[in-house]
Coordinates of C-alpha atoms in Angstrom, one line a residue:
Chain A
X9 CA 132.8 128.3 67.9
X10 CA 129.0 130.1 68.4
X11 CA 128.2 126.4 69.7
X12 CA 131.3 127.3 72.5
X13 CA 129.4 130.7 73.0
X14 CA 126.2 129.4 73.9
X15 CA 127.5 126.7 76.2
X16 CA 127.6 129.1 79.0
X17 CA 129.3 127.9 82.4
X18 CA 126.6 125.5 83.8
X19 CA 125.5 126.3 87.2
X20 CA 123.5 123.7 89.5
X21 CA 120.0 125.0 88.9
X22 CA 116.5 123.7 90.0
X23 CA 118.8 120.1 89.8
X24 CA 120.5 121.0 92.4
X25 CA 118.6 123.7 94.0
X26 CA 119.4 126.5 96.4
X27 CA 118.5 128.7 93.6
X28 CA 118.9 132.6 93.5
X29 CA 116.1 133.0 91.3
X30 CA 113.0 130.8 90.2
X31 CA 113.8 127.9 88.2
X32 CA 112.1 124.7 87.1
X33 CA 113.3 121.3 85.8
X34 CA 111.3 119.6 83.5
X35 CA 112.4 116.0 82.6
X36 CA 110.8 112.8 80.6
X37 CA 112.3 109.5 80.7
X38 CA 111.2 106.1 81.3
X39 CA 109.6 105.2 84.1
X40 CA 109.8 108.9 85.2
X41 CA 108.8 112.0 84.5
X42 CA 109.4 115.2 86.4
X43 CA 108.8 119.1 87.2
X44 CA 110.6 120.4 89.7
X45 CA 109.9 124.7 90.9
X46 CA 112.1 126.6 92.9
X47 CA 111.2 129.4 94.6
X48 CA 113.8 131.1 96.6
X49 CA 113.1 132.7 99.8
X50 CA 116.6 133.8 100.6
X51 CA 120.2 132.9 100.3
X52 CA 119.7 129.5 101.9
X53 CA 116.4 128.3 101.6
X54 CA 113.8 127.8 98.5
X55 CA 110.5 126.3 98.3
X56 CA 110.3 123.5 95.9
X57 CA 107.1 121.8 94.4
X58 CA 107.8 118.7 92.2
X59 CA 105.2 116.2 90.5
X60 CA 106.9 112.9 89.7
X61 CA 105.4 110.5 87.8
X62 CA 105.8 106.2 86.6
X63 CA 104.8 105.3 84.1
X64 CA 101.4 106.3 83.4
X65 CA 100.3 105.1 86.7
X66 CA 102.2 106.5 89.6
X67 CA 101.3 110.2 90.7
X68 CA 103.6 111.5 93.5
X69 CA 102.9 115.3 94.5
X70 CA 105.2 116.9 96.5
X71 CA 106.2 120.5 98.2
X72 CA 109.2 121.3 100.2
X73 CA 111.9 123.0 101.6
X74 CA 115.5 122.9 100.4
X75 CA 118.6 124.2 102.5
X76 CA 122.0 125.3 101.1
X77 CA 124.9 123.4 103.0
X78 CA 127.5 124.4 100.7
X79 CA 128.4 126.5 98.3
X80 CA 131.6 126.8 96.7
X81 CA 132.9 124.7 93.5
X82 CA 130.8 122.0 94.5
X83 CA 127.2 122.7 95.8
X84 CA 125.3 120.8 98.5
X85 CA 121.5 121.0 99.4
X86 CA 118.9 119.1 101.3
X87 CA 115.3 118.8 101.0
X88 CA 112.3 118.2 102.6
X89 CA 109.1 117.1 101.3
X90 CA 105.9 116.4 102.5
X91 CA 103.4 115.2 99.7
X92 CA 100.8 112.4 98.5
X93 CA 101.3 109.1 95.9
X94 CA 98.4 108.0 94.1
X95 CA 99.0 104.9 92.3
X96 CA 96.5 103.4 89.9
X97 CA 96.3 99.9 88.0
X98 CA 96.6 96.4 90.0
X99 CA 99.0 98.0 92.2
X100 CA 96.7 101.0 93.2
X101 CA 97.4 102.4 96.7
X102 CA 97.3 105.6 97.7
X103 CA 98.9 107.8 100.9
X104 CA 100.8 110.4 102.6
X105 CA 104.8 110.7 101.4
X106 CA 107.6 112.2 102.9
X107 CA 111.5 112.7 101.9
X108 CA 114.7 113.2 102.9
X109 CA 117.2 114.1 99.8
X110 CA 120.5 115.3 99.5
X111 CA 121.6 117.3 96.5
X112 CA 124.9 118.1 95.1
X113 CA 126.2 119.3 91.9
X114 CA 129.2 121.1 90.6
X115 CA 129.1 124.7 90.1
X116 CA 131.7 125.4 87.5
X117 CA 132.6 124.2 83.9
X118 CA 130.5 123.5 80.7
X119 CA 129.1 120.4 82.1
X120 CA 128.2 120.1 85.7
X121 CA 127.8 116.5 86.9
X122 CA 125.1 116.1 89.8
X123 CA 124.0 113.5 92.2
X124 CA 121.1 113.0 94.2
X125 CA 120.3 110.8 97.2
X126 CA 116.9 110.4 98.9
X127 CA 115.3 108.6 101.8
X128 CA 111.8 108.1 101.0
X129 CA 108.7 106.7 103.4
X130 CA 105.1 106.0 102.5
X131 CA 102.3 105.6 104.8
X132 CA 99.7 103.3 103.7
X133 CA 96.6 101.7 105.0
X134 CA 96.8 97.3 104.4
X135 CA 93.1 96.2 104.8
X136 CA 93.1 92.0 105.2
X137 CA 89.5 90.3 105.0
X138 CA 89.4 86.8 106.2
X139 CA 86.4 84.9 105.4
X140 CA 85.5 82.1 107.7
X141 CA 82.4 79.9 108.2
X142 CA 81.0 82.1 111.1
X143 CA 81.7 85.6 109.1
X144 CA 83.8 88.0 108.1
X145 CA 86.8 89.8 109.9
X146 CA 88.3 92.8 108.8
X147 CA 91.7 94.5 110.0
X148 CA 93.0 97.6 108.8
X149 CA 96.7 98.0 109.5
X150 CA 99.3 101.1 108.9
X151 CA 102.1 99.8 106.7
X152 CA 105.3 101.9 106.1
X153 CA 107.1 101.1 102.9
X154 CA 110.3 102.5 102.7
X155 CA 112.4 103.5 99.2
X156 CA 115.6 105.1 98.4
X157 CA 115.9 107.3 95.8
X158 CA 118.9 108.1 93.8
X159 CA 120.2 109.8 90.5
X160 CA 123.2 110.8 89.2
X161 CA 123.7 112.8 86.3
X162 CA 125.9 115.8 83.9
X163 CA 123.8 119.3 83.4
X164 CA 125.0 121.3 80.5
X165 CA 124.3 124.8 80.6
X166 CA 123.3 126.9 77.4
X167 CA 123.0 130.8 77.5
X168 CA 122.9 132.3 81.1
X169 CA 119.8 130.4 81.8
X170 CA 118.8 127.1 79.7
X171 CA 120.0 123.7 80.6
X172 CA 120.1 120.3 79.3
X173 CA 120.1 117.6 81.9
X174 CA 120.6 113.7 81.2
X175 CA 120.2 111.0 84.1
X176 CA 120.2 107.9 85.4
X177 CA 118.0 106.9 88.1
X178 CA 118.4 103.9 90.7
X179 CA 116.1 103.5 92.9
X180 CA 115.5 100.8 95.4
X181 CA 111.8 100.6 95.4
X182 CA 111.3 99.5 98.1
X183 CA 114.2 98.8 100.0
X184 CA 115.6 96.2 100.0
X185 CA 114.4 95.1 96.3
X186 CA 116.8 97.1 93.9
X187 CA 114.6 98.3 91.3
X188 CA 115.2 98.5 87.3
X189 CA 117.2 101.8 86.3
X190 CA 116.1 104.3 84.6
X191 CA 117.1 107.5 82.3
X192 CA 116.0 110.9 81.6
X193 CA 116.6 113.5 79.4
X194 CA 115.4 117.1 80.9
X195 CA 115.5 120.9 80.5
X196 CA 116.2 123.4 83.2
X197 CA 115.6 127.4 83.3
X198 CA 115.7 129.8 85.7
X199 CA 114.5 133.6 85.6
X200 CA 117.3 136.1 84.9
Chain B
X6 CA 129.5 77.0 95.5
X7 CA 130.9 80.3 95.5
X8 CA 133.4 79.1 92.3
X9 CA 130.5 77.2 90.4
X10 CA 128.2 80.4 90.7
X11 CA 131.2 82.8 89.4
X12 CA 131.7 80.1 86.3
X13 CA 128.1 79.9 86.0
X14 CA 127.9 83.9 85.1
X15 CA 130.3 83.6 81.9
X16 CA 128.8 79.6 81.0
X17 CA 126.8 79.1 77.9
X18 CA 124.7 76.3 79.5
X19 CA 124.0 75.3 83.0
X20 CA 126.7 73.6 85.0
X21 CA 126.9 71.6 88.1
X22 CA 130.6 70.9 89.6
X23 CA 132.1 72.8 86.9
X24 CA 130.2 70.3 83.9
X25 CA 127.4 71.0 81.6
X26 CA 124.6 69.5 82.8
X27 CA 120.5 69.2 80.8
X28 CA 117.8 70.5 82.5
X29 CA 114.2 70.6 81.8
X30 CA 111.7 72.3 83.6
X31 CA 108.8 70.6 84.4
X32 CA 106.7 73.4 85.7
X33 CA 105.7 76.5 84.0
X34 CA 102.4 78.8 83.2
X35 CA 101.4 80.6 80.4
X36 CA 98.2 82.8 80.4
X37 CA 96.5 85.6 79.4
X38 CA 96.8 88.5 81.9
X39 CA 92.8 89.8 82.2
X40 CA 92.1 86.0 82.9
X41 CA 93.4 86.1 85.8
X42 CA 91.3 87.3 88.7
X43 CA 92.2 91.5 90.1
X44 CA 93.4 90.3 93.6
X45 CA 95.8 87.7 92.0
X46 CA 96.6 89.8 89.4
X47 CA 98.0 92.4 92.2
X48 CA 99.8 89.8 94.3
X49 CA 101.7 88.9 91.1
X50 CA 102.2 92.3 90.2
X51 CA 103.5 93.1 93.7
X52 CA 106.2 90.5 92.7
X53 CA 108.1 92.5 89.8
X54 CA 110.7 94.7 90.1
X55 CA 109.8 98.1 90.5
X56 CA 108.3 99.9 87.4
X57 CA 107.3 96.3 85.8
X58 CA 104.6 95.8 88.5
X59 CA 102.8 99.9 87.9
X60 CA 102.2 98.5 84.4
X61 CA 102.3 94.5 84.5
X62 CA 100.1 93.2 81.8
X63 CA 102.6 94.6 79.4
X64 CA 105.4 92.8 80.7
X65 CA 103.8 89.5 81.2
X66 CA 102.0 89.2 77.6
X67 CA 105.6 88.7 76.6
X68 CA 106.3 86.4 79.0
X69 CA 103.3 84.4 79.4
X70 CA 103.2 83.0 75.6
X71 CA 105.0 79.5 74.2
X72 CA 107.4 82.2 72.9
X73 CA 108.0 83.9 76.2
X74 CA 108.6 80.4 77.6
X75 CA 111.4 79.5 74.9
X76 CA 113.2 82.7 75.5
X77 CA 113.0 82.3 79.5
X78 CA 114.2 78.2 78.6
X79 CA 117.2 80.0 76.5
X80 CA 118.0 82.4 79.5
X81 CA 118.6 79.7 81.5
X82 CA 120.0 76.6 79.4
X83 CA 116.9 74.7 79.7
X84 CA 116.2 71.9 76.7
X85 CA 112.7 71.8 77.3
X86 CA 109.7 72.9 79.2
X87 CA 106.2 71.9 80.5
X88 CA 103.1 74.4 79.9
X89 CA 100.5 74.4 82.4
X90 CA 96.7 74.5 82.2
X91 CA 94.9 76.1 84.6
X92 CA 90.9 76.1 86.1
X93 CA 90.9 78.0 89.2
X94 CA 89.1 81.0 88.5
X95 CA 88.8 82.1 92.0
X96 CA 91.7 82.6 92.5
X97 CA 95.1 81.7 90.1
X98 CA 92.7 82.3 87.3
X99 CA 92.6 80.0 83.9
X100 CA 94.7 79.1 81.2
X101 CA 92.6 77.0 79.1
X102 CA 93.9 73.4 77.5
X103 CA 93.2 74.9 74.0
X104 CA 95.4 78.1 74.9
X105 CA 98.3 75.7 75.9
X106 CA 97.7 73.4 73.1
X107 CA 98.1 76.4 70.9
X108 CA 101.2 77.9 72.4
X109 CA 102.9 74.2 71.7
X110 CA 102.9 75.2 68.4
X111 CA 105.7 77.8 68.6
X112 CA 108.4 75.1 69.2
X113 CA 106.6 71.3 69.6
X114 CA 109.8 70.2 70.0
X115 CA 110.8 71.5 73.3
X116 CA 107.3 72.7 74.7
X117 CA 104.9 70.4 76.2
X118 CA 101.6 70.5 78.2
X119 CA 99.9 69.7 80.9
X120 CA 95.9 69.6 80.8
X121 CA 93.8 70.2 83.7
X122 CA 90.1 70.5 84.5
X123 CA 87.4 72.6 85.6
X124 CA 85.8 71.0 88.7
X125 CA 83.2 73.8 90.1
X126 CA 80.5 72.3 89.4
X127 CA 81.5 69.1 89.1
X128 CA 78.2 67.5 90.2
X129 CA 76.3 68.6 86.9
X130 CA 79.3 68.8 84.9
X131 CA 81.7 65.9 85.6
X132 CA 81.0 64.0 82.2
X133 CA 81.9 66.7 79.9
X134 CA 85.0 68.0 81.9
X135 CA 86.4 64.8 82.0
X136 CA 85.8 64.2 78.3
X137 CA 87.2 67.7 78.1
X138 CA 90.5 66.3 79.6
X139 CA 90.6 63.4 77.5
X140 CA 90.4 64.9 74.4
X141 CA 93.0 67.5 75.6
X142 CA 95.1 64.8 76.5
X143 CA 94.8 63.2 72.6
X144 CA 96.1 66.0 71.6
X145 CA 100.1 66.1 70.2
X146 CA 102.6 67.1 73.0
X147 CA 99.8 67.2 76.2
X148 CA 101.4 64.7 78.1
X149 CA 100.6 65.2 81.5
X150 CA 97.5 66.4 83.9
X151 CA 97.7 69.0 86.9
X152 CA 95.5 70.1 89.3
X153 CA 95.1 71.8 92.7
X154 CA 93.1 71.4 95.6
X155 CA 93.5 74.2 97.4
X156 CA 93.2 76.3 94.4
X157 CA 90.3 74.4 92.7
X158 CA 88.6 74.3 96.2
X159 CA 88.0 70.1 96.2
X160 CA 89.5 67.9 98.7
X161 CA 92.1 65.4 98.1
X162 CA 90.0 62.4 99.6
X163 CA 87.0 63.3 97.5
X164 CA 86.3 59.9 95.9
X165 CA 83.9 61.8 93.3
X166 CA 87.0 63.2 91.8
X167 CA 88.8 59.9 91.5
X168 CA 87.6 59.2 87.6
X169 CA 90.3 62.5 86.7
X170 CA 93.1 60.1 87.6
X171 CA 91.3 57.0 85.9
X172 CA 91.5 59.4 82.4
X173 CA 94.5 60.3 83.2
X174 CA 96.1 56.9 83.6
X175 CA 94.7 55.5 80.0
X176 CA 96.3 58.2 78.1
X177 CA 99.7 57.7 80.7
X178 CA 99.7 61.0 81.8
X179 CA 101.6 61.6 85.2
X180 CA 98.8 63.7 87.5
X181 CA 100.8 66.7 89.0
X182 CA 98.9 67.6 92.3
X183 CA 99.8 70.9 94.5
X184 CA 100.3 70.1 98.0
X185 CA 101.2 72.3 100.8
X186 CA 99.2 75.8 101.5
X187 CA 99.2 78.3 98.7
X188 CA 100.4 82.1 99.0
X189 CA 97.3 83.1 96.7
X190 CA 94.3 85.1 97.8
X191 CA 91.0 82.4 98.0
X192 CA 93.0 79.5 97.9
X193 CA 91.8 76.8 100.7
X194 CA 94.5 76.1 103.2
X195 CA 92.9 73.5 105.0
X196 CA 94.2 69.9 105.4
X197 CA 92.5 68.3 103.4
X198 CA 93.3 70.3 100.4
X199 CA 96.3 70.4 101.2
X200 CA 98.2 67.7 102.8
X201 CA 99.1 64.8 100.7
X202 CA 98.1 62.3 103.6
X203 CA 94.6 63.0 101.8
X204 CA 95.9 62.4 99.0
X205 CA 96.9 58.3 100.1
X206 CA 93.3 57.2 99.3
X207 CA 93.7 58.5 95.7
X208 CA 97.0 57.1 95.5
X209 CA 96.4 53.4 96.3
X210 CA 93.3 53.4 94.5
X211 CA 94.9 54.2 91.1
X212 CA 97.9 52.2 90.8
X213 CA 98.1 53.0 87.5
X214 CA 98.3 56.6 87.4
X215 CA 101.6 58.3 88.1
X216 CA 101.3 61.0 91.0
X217 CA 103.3 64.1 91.8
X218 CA 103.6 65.4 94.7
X219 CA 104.1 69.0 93.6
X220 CA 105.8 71.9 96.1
X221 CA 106.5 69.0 98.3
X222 CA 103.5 70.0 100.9
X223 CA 105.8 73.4 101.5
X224 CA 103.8 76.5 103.3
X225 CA 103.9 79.3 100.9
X226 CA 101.7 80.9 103.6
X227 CA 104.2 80.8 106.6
X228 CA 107.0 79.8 104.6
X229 CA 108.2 76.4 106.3
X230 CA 108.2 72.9 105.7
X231 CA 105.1 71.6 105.9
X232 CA 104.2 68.5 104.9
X233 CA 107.6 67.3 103.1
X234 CA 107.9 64.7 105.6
X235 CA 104.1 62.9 104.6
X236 CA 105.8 63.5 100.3
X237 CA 108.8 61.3 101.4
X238 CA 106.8 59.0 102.9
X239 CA 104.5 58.1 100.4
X240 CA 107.2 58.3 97.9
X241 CA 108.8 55.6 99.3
X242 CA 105.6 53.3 100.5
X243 CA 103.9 53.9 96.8
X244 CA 106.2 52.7 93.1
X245 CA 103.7 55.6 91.5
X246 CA 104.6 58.7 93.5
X247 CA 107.1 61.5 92.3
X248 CA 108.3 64.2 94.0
X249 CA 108.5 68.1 92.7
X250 CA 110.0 70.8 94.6
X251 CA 109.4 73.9 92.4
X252 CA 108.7 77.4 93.6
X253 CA 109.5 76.7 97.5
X254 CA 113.5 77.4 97.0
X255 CA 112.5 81.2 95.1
X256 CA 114.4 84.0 96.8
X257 CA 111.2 85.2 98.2
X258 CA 109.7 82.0 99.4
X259 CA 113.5 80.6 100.7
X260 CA 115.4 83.7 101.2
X261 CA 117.7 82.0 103.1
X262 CA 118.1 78.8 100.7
X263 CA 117.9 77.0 103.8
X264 CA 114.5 74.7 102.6
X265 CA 115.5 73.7 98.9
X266 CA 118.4 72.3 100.0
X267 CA 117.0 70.5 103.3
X268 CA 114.2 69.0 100.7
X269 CA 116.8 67.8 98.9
X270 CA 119.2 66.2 101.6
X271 CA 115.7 64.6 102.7
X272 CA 115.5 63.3 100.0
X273 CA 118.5 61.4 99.3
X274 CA 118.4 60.3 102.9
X275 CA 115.2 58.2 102.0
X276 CA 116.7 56.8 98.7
X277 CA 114.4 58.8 96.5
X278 CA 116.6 61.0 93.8
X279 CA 115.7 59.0 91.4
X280 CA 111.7 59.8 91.7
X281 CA 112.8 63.5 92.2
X282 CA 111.8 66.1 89.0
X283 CA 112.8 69.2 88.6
X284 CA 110.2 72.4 87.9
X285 CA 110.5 76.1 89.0
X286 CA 107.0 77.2 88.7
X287 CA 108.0 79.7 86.5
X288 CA 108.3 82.3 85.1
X289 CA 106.7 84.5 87.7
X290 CA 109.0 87.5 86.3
X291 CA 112.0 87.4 83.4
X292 CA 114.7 85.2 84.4
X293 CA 112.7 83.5 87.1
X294 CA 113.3 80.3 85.3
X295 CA 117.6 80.7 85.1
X296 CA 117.7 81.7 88.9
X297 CA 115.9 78.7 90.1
X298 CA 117.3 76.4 88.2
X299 CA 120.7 77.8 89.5
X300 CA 119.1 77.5 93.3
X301 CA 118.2 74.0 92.9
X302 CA 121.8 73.1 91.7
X303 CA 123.3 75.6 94.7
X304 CA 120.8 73.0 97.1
X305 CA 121.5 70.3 95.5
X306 CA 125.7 70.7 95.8
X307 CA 124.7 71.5 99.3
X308 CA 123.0 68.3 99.7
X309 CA 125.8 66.2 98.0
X310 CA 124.6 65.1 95.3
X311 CA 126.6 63.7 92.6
X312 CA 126.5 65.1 88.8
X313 CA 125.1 61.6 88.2
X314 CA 122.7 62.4 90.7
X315 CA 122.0 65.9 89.8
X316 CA 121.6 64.9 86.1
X317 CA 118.2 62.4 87.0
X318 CA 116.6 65.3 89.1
X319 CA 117.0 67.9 86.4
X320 CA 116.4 65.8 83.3
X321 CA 116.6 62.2 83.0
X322 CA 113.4 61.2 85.7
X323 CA 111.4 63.4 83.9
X324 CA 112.1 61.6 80.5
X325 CA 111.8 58.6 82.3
X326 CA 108.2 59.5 83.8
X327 CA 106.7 60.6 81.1
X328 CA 108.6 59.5 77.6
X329 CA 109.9 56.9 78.7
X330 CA 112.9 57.4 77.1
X331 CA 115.7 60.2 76.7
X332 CA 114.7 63.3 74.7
X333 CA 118.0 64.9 74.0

């Protein structure tokens, strides 16, 4: 029974943003590892800063703006973000990052299922050397690479302002090579 | 196809028309990751599926070891497989003959090796690399020798390099040579490196030492037939010419599975299954090894090739070439 008490009603939090008050997401899970802030500004938008990382190798920072579309038992948001990767180890690159991502979540219940759908585009810099006889040619080229993101998941609330979040993630990184899923286990709170 | 590929998911070995059919893949590397040089290390790493490339050194220690190999030959039905040495430290890197040798060890009955040699500076050093080879090649379960041109930087008409295929005929050991331009970074994709026609010379010169013609002269580069019409040709002029078509039917150098199974239709059209041997050039990532094995037998049905027919490509020429007899 005191278990029962303590699973308040979930809400969708800094998972699913549009946030009344400041809240962050924490999550660790393999490949990825998160922290997500909210920061409301009003009743529709928040600010959102999130670090995201692979592994041990792949850094992404990002800050953003996140719109409520809908609010009722079901919650829908979009995002924003504007940021960097830096990705050490063979596959080192760095570069401007950008995404598009669509939120939703339940707002009722014990345990809120979310999902979450992204669009994501980074801007790179390919540099080719070709050695030849009579010297040596360099080109530096832009190269887009383009990713979906996606993760689908069940928040359970505890107290008015503590969550536990668990999640799958499948990406496609970089479209159109499906990557290996992953899962995370993560905590949300939000000020009262 | 579409049936054979459905039974194929719920098969415990590999099939072709609906029967069980043996395989053996006469084409794989082992290796130690930091041997291999930091540009080929990132092209390889670009290869695996998103995370296993942020982190690939993990992934491929497993994979790149005798027991690696058995597991990738139990993924995909395979009875037996063929470890490659490597001396390109330019560019694939190395794999020495004493590394392979030792990974036979962890299951001498279904891995074998092939030696190779370091040729870089052959002018000071040819004595010692060739006795290199030959005493790899005394050793238990080396059975064959490989090199490559463009990745060893020497050309195929060298006649200096002519005593590796004299060693390599008195111990009977089929010479797999890569032909066709390789995807690597400082690989030389010049002719003659790369285009068996250089390779004729050689050929006639040593009748006998056993040649393969591996990749069939395919263009990693521009991914296209190359030089598959020059492999048929001297296939059919010379009794001691085989023919290989690993790596060029992979879903990222065929995405269309349009080229493995013209190679193949080439082939039977100039009478030359039976001097056809299978390899993948594996196991580039886990499961590399199953899914080209499954293309070639997709190519293959496309080409119309019987199951007695399929059966010498993916086993029995091999056996032939270099047992002599079956090994099953």
């Amino acid at each position: 029974m005191s278990l029962l008490l303590w699973l308040a009603n979930a809400f969708a939090s800094a998972v699913v943003g549009a946030t009344k008050e400041w809240s962050v997401l924490t999550q660790v899970g393999a490949p990825w590892k998160q922290v997500r802030v909210h920061a409301p500004l009003n009743s529709t938008f928040n600010i959102v800063g999130e670090y995201q990382l692979a592994k041990t190798t792949r850094h992404q920072f990002f800050i953003g703006l996140n719109q409520l579309y809908v609010d009722r038992k079901w919650r829908l948001t979009g995002d924003v973000f504007a940021g960097t990767i830096k990705q050490i180890g063979e596959l080192s690159q760095q570069g401007a990052a950008g995404e598009l991502r669509l939120r939703a979540g339940r707002t009722t219940g014990k345990a809120t299922p979310w999902v979450s759908l992204g669009t994501h585009h980074l801007l790179l810099r390919d540099r080719t050397v070709i050695e030849r006889e009579s010297g040596i040619e360099t080109t530096v080229t832009p190269k887009h690479v383009w990713s979906l993101t996606g993760a689908v998941g069940i928040e359970v609330g505890f107290r008015d302002n503590w969550g536990v979040v668990v999640g799958l993630d499948l990406p496609w990184i970089p479209v159109p090579a499906p990557s290996i899923p992953g899962a995370h286990v993560g905590v949300t709170w939000s000020a009262k | 196809m579409f049936i054979t590929f459905l039974m194929a998911c719920g098969a415990d070995s590999l099939l072709y028309k609906e029967n069980p059919i043996r395989a053996m893949d006469m084409h794989l590397h082992v290796g130690i990751w930091n041997q291999i040089p930091d540009a080929t290390q990132t092209d390889l790493a670009t290869r695996f599926p998103f995370p296993f490339g942020l982190e690939p050194e993990s992934l491929t220690d497993q994979v790149l070891t005798g027991e690696g190999i058995i597991n990738e030959l139990d993924k995909a039905f395979l009875e037996s497989g063929f470890m490659y040495a490597v001396y390109a430290p330019r560019s694939v890197g190395v794999a020495t003959n004493e590394y392979v040798i030792s990974q036979l060890k962890s299951n001498p009955d279904r891995l074998f090796g092939m030696a190779s040699l370091q040729v870089d500076d052959w002018e000071n050093q040819k004595d010692v690399q060739l006795d290199a080879l030959a005493m790899a090649l005394e050793e238990s379960g080396m059975i064959g020798v490989k090199i490559a041109h463009p990745h060893q930087h020497f050309r195929m008409d060298d006649p200096d390099f002519f005593e590796i295929y004299s060693v390599a005929a008195e111990f009977n050991a089929p010479v797999y040579v890569h032909t066709g331009p390789s995807p690597f970074i400082n690989t030389n994709a010049d002719a003659p490196y790369t285009d068996p026609a250089y390779l004729e010379m050689a050929i006639s010169s040593n009748p006998d030492t056993e040649f393969i013609l591996g990749h069939l002269g395919y263009d990693f580069i521009n991914k296209k037939h190359l030089y598959l019409d020059t492999c048929i040709d001297l296939a059919q002029t010379y009794p001691n010419v085989w023919l290989e078509p690993s790596a060029m039917g992979s879903s990222g150098s065929d995405p269309e599975g349009t080229n493995l199974a013209k190679a193949f239709k080439d082939i039977k059209s100039a009478d030359l299954v039976e001097k056809t041997i299978y390899g993948s050039d594996g196991p580039q990532r886990p499961g590399f090894a199953k899914d080209y094995a499954e293309r070639a037998l997709v190519a293959m049905e496309a080409a119309n090739y019987s199951f007695a027919e399929a059966q010498m490509v993916m086993a029995e020429n091999a056996e032939q070439l270099f047992f002599r007899e079956p090994q099953q």
